[in-house]
Short mmCIF file of C-alpha atoms in Angstrom, two decimals:
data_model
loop_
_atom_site.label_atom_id
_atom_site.label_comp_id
_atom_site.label_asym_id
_atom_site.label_seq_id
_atom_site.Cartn_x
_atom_site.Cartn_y
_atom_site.Cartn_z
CA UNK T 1 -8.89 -19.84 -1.71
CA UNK T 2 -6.18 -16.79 -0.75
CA UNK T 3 -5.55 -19.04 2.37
CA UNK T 4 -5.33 -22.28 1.00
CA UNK T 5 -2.55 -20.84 -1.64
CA UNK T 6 -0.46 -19.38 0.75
CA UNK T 7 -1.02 -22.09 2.80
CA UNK T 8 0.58 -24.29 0.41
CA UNK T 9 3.27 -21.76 -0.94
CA UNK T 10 4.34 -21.43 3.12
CA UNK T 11 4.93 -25.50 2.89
CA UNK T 12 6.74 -25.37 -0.67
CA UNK T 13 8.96 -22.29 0.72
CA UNK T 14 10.54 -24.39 3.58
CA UNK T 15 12.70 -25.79 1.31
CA UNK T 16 14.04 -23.09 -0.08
CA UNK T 17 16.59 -20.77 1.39
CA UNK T 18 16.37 -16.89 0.64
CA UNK T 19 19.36 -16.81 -1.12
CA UNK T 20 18.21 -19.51 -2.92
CA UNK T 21 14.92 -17.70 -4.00
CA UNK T 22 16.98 -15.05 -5.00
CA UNK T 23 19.65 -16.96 -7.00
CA UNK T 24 16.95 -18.71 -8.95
CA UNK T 25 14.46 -15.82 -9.74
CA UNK T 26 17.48 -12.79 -10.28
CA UNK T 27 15.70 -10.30 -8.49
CA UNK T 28 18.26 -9.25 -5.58
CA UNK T 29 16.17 -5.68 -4.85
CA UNK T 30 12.84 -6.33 -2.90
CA UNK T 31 9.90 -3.65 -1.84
CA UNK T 32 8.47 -4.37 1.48
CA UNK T 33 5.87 -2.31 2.20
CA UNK T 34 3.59 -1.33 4.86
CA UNK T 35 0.60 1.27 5.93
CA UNK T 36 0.83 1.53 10.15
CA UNK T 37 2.32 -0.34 12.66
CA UNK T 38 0.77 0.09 15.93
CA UNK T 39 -0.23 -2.11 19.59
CA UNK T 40 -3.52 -0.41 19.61
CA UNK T 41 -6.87 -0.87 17.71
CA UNK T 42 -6.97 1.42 15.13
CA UNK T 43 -10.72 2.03 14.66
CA UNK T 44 -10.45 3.56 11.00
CA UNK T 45 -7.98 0.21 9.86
CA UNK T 46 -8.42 -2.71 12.06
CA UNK T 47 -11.71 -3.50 10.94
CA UNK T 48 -10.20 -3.44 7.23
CA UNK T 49 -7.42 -5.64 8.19
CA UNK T 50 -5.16 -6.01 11.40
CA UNK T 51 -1.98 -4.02 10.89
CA UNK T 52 1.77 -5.59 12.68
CA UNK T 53 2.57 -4.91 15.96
CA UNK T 54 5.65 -2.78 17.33
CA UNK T 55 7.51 -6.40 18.30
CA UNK T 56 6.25 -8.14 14.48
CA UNK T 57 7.13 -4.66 13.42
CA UNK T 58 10.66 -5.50 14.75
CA UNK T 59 10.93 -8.89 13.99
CA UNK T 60 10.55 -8.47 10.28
CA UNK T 61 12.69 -5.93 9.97
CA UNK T 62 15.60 -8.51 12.02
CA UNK T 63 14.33 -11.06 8.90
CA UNK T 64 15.15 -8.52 6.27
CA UNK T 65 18.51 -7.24 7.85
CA UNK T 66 19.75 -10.67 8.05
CA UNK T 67 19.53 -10.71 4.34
CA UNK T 68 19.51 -8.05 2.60
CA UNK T 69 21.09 -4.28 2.60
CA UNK T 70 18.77 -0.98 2.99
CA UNK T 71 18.92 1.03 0.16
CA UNK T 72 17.58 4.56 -0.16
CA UNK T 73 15.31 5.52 -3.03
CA UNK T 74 17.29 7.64 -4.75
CA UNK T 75 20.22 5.01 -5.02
CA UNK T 76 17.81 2.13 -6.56
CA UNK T 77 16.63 4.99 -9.09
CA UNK T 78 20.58 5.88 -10.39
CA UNK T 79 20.89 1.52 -10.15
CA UNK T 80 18.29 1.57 -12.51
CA UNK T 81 19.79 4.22 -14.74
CA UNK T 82 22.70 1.68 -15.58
CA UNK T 83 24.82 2.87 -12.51
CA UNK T 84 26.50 -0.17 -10.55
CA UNK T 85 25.29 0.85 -7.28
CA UNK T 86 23.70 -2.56 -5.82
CA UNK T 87 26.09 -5.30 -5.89
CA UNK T 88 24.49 -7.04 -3.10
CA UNK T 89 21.09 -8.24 -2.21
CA UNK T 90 19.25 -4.99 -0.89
CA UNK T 91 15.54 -3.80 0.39
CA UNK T 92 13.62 -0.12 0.20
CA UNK T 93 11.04 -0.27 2.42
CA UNK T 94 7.84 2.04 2.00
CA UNK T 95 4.61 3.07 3.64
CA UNK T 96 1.20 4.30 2.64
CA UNK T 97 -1.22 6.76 2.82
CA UNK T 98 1.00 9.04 4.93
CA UNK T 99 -0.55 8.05 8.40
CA UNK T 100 0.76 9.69 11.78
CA UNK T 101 2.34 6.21 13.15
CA UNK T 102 4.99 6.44 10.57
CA UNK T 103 6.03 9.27 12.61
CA UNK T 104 5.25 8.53 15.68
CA UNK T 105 6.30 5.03 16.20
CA UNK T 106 8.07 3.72 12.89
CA UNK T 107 10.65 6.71 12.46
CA UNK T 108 12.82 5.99 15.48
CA UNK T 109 12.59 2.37 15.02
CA UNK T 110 13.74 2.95 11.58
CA UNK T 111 16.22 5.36 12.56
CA UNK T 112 18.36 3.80 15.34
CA UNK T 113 18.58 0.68 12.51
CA UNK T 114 19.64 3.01 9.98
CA UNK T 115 17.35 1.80 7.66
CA UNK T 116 15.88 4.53 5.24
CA UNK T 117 12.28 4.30 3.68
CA UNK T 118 9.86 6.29 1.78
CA UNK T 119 6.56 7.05 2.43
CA UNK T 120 3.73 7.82 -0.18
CA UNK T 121 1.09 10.61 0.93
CA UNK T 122 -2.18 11.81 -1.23
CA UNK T 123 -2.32 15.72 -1.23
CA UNK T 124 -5.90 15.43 0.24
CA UNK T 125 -5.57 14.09 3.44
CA UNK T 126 -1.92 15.35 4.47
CA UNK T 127 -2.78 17.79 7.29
CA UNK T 128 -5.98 15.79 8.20
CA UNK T 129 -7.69 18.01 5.41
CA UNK T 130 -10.10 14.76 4.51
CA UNK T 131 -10.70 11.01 5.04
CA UNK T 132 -9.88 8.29 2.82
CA UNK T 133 -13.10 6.55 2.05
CA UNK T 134 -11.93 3.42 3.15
CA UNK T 135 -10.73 4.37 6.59
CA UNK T 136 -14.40 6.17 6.69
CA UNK T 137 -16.08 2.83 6.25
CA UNK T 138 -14.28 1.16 8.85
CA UNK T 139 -15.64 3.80 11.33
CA UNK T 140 -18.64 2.79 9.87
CA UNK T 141 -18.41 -0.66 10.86
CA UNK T 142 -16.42 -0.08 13.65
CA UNK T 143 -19.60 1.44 15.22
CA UNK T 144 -21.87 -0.78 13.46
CA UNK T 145 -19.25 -3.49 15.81
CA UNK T 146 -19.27 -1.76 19.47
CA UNK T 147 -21.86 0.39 19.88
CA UNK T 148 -25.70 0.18 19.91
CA UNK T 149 -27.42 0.86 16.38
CA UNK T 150 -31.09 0.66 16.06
CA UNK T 151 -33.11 -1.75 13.94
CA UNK T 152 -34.48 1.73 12.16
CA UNK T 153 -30.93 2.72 11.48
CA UNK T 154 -29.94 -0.54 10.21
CA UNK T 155 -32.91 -0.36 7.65
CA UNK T 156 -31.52 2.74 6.14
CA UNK T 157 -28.33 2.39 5.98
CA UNK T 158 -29.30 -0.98 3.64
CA UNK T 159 -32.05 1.04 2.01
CA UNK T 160 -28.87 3.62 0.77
CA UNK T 161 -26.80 0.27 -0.18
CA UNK T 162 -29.35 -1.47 -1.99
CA UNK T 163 -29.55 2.11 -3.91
CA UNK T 164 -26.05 1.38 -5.33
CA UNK T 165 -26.85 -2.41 -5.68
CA UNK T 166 -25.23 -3.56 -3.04
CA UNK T 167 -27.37 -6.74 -1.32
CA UNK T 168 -24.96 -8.88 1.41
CA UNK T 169 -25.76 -10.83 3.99
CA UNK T 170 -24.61 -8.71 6.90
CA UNK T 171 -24.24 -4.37 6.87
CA UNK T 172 -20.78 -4.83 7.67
CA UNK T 173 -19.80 -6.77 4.01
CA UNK T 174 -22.00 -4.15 2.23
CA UNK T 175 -20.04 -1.03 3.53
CA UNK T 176 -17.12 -3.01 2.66
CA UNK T 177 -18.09 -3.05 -1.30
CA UNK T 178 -18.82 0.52 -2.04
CA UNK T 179 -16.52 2.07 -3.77
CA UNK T 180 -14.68 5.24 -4.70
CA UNK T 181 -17.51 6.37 -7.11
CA UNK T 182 -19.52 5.97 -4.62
CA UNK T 183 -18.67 7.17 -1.21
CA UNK T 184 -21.19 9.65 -1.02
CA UNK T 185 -23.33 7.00 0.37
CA UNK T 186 -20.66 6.61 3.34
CA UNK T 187 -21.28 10.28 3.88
CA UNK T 188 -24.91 9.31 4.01
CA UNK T 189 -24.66 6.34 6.38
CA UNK T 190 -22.59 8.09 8.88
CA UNK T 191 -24.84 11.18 9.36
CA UNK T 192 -27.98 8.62 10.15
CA UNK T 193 -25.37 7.03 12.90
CA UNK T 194 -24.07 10.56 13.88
CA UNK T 195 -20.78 9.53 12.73
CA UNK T 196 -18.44 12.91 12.88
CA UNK T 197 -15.31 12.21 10.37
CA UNK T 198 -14.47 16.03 10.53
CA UNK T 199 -14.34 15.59 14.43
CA UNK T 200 -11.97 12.34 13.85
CA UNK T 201 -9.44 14.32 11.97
CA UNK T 202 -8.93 16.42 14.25
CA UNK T 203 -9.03 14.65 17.40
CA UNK T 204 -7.15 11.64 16.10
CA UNK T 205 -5.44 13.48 13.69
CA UNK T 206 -4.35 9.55 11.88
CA UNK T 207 -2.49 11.48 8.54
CA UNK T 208 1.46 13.20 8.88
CA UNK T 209 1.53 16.85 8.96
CA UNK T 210 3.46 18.76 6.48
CA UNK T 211 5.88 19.49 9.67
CA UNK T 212 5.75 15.98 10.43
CA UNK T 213 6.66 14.92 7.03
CA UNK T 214 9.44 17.74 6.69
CA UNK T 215 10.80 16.19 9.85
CA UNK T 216 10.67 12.36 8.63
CA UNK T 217 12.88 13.53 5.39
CA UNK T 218 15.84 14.91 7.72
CA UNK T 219 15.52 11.50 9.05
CA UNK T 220 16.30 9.38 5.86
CA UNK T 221 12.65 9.48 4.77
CA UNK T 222 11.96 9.91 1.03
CA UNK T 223 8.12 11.81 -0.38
CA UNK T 224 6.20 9.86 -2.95
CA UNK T 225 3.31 10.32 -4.05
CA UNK T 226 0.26 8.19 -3.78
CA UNK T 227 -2.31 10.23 -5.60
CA UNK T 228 -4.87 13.23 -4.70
CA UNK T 229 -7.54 10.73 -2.81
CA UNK T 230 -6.84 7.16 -3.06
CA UNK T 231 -9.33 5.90 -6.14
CA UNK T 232 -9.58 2.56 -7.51
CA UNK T 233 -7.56 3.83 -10.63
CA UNK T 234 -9.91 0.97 -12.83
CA UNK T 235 -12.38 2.61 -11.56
CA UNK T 236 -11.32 6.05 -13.75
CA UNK T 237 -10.64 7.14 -17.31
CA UNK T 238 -7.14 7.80 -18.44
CA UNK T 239 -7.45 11.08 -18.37
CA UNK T 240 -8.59 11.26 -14.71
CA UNK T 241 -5.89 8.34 -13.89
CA UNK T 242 -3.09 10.97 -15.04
CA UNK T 243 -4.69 13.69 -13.25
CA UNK T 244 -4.74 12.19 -10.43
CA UNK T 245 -0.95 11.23 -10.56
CA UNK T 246 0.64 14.19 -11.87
CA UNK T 247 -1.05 16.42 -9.19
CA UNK T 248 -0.25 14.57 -6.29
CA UNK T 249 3.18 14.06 -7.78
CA UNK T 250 3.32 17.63 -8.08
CA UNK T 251 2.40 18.42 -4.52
CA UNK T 252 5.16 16.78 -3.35
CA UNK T 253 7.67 18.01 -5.41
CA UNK T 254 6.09 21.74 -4.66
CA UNK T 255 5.83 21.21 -0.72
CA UNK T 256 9.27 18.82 0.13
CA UNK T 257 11.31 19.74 -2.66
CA UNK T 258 11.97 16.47 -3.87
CA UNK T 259 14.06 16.22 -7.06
CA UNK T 260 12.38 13.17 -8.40
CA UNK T 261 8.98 11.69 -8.31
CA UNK T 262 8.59 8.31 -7.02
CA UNK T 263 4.63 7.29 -6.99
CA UNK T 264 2.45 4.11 -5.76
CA UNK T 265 -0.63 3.16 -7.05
CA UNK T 266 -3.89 3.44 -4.11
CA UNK T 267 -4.85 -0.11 -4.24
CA UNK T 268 -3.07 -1.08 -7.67
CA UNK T 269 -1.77 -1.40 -10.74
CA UNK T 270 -3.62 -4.19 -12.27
CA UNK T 271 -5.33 -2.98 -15.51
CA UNK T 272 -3.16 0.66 -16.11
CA UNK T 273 -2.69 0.40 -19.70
CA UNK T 274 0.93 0.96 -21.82
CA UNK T 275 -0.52 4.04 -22.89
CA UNK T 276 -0.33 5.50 -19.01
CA UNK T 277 2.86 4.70 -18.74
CA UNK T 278 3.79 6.83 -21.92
CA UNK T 279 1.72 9.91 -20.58
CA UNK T 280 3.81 9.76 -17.56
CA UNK T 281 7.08 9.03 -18.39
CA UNK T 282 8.45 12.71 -18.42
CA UNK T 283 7.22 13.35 -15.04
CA UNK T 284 7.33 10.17 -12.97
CA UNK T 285 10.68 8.64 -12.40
CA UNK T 286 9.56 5.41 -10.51
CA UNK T 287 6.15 4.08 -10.43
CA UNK T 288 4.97 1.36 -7.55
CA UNK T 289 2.60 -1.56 -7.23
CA UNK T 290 1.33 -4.21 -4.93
CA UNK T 291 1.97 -7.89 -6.67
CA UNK T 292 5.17 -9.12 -5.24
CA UNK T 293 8.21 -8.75 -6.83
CA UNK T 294 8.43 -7.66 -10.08
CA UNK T 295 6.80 -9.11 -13.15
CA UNK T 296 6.12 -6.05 -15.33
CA UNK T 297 7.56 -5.41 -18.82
CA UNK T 298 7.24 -1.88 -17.85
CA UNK T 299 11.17 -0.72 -17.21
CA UNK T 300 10.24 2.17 -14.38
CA UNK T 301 7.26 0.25 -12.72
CA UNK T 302 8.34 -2.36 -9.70
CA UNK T 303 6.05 -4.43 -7.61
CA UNK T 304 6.21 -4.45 -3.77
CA UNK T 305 5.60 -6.74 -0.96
CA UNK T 306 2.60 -5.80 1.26
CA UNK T 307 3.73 -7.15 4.48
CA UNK T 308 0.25 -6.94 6.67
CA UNK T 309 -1.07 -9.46 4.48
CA UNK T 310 -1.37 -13.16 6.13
CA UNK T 311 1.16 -14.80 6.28
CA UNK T 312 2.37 -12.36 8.40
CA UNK T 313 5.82 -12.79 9.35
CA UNK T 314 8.47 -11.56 7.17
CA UNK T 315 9.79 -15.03 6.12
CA UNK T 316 6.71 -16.17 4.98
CA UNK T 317 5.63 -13.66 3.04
CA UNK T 318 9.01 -12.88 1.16
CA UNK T 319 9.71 -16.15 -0.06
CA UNK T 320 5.99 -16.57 -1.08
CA UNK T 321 6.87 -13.59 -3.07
CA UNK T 322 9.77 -15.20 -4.53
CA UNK T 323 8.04 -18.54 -5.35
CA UNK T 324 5.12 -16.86 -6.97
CA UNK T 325 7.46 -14.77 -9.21
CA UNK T 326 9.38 -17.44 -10.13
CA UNK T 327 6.49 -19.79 -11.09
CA UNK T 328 4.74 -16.66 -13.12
CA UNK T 329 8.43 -16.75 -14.90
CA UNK T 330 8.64 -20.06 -15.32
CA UNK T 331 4.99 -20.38 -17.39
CA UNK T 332 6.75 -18.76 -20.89
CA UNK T 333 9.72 -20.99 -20.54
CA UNK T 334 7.37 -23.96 -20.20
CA UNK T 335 5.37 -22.92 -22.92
CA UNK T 336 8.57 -22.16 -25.03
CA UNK T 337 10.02 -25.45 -24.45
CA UNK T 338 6.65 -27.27 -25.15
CA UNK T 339 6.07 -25.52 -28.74
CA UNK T 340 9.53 -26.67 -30.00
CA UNK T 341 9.30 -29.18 -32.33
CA UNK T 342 10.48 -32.62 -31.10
#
């Protein structure tokens, strides 16, 4: 179904220009965002989804140049606070989880464009200190893919999922549903397929340093946070939800000195009620999601583009953006018009 509706928004997009998009919706200011970009298999992502390429990678950022300006966080923040700072159609591109690439490969890229960005870290895992659940199932199945797992094996680990009530066809899809409240059963699974996350971090060391974060901000790089651990915030109470924000938050101001707090929901925002928002607003300049471009009534939340999403290239999946925004808009309108007495 995901296919066949960007399919179709791909074919309706052709006939629009960006500028038209953005003429007709009035959102000049787009999020792109990102987690790695990297040419090699990435066993704790790829079998979650295939992230861009260095060349893609490029490409999209050409796209994006060709029509709109980099801004840097702090200047869409003062825009936002009634200052007349964007006058022209501009991007602020972002990355999450905090993962080593950013550094590695993304920074100079970045850099000799002169484009600035921010990424979004969770106080856990900076300095390899833990695993996000996530990228620990994909080990999982990465092993569960390429290497040799006995019929035994294979009849616990779906023994411990059919604990949590988790029944799938294949292992792989099972892994792939469990989660944040229950990871412990990842934890399980991996020690019957001697699965060392420990020994990961620190031989692949995939999260930023604090030196290597330190170093990406005297390179135009903005700290956000992104939450202590990366829950499903539906998943949580309000009271956890806030927790959760206000410490990471708080790390980052505490270990880069930032003077604001910028913060993106793990996953997303879908389902954070008004009453978040209101808990938060003291401490959290700029909150982040994941649906597009933005559609909230909330003033200080804004939705980003994930660009590893298929479509892949940067033309198809901005304008998609811009179409689905604009037909979202476009349903109160209709209804307005429709309730009007003839």
């Amino acid at each position: 179904m995901g296919f066949l509706k960007n399919s179709i928004l791909s074919t309706v997009s052709q006939f629009f220009s960006v500028s038209n998009l953005i003429h007709i919706s009035g959102e000049n200011v787009i999020f792109p965002f990102y987690h790695a970009i990297s040419d090699e298999y990435l066993p704790h992502i790829s079998p979650l989804y295939k992230p861009n390429n260095i060349r893609s990678f490029k490409e999209d950022l050409d796209f994006v140049l060709k029509h709109f300006q980099p801004i840097n966080m702090d200047d869409f923040y003062l825009h936002m606070q009634g200052e007349k700072i964007i006058t022209k159609p501009s991007f602020h591109l972002s990355f999450d989880d905090g993962l080593r690439e950013i550094h590695d490969i993304v920074s100079p890229i970045l850099y000799e464009k002169g484009i600035p960005a921010t990424v979004f870290i969770n106080s856990a895992f900076v300095d390899n200190k833990d695993l996000f659940y996530r990228y620990k199932a994909a080990l999982v199945i990465n092993k569960l893919n390429h290497a040799f797992v006995s019929k035994q094996v294979r009849k616990e680990i779906e023994k411990l999922l059919h604990e949590i009530n988790i029944k799938e066809s294949s292992l792989q899809s099972g892994i792939l549903k469990i989660n944040y409240l229950q990871q412990g059963q990842i934890d399980k699974i991996a020690s019957f397929m001697d699965i060392d996350f420990s020994d990961f971090l620190q031989q692949k060391r995939p999260y930023l340093s604090i030196t290597e974060l330190k170093d990406l901000q005297t390179k135009g790089f903005s700290i956000g946070g992104h939450s202590i651990d990366h829950p499903e915030y539906v998943l949580l109470d309000e009271e956890r939800q806030i927790s959760q924000t206000l410490t990471s938050c708080q790390y980052v101001k505490e270990q880069f000195t930032e003077k604001r707090c910028y913060f993106s929901f793990p996953f997303s925002s879908i389902g954070i009620k008004d009453s978040f928002f209101s808990k938060i607003q003291n401490t959290i300049d700029l909150t982040f999601g994941v649906s597009g471009i933005n559609t909230s009534h909330q003033k200080r939340h804004i939705e980003r583009i994930w660009m590893e999403r298929n479509p892949k290239k940067a033309e198809n999946r901005i304008k998609n953006a811009y179409l689905v925004h604009v037909i979202k808009n476009s349903k109160p309108l209709l209804q307005k018009k429709q309730s009007k007495p003839s």
